[in-house]
Amino acid sequence: MSKIAQIYEEFKDGSKDPHGTTISVKKIKTKDQQRALNIYMVEGGDTRQRMVGQFIEVGDEVIYYKVENEKDIHRNTFSWTMLKFVVPYVDKVVYETNFAKYTATHQKIEREGFYASYKTNNRGLMAKLFLRIEDWTIEARDPKDQKRIELLGYEWYRVLKPEFQSAYMQELGTSLVNLRKRSVVYPDNNEIFNAYKFTPYNNVKVVILGQDPYHDGSAHGLAFSIKRNQFKVPPSLQNILKEMENDFADGFYLNADTNLEHWAKQGVFLLNTVLTVEKGHPASHSKLGWQRFTKATLARLLERQNSAHRPMVFMLWGKHAQSYESMIDHEKHLVLKAAHPSPFSAHKGFMGCKHFSKCNEFLERTNQNPIIW
């Protein structure tokens, strides 16, 4: 007996879960003669039956398939939810929206998913499974969308997609293409949005604002950070790491990494307000329009649902970063201000500011994991 035949035998007459939700299936015909079942559900305490997806047999696999609305991604965790009962019977879950196809394997669900009982309008409980969006394989319908997902990550691109569709971003992209034809531009194309890719929208706990990338070839899309195996450490980064060491270890040398990816992966959003620069010419791209994009980035970040996200820490070093302070709700978030870590100003308030320990104290106070600097 095939897998799907076994599922049919088990649910053809209906099966009730511990919370009173009844599941049943019906055979359907498909265009390509694949064996498939419609899945129907009646919630506990209700009488209405609704279709909640399909079991489809493809080769040796059984797929749970459902057409979804993109907007129905779970707003708190950017995850899809599925009924818990489905998981033991399938090899794969596939959701399709007008934007993309989302696929998760049984192994990924078992390893990364988490269960929760979900109450709907006091009619009873449904056992649901949640899987964060980073655990799905995502195939966008439009190749342009897919490329941008690869550059920014899914979460940030879905939030910022309207910006990419705007006229100013189209012009900015054209300008960059032309500039690269006649000069060297940093960072590389596939690294411009690394701050976004390494720190997904829902993971941001700390924001550190820079101005524009290093113009010597060491930039890789994270503010103040440099590529691995770079022997020349910029003075600003030296001062940042020195202050971090003084803050945490009373000057004891911690062998700090000059590549700050490990910060970004913990939720430190290292954002330059201008994302590209010409070789040897600092601030050369300051009039391309990047500030409009990065200001939109901060605006979207500050719009995150209060019920779903805890407060953030904003480290604003220097006048340029502090010009964005008015956007921030000081009653909700912690704003830490100091001079810029540049050698010209570091001793005017940056050194000794203890922002790193103050940040961690705030994170712990708001029930968040501190950063391992």
Short mmCIF file of C-alpha atoms in Angstrom, two decimals, residues 21-22 46 48 54 110 118 132 157 172 181 206 208 218 246 263 300 310-311 367:
data_model
loop_
_atom_site.label_atom_id
_atom_site.label_comp_id
_atom_site.label_asym_id
_atom_site.label_seq_id
_atom_site.Cartn_x
_atom_site.Cartn_y
_atom_site.Cartn_z
CA THR A 21 -10.15 19.39 15.84
CA THR A 22 -11.44 16.90 13.26
CA ASP A 46 -17.30 24.62 15.39
CA ARG A 48 -17.80 24.60 9.55
CA GLN A 54 -3.54 18.72 0.00
CA GLU A 110 11.70 18.08 12.88
CA TYR A 118 -3.12 28.18 19.03
CA ARG A 132 11.13 30.36 10.91
CA TYR A 157 13.88 42.29 0.89
CA LEU A 172 20.78 54.61 -8.33
CA LYS A 181 32.53 50.88 -15.99
CA VAL A 206 21.58 46.67 18.10
CA ILE A 208 25.52 50.89 14.77
CA SER A 218 38.85 46.40 2.73
CA ASN A 246 38.83 48.58 27.86
CA TRP A 263 28.64 40.82 15.72
CA ARG A 300 10.92 50.03 8.54
CA ARG A 310 11.81 43.88 22.12
CA PRO A 311 13.51 47.28 22.30
CA ASN A 367 15.16 39.86 28.54
#
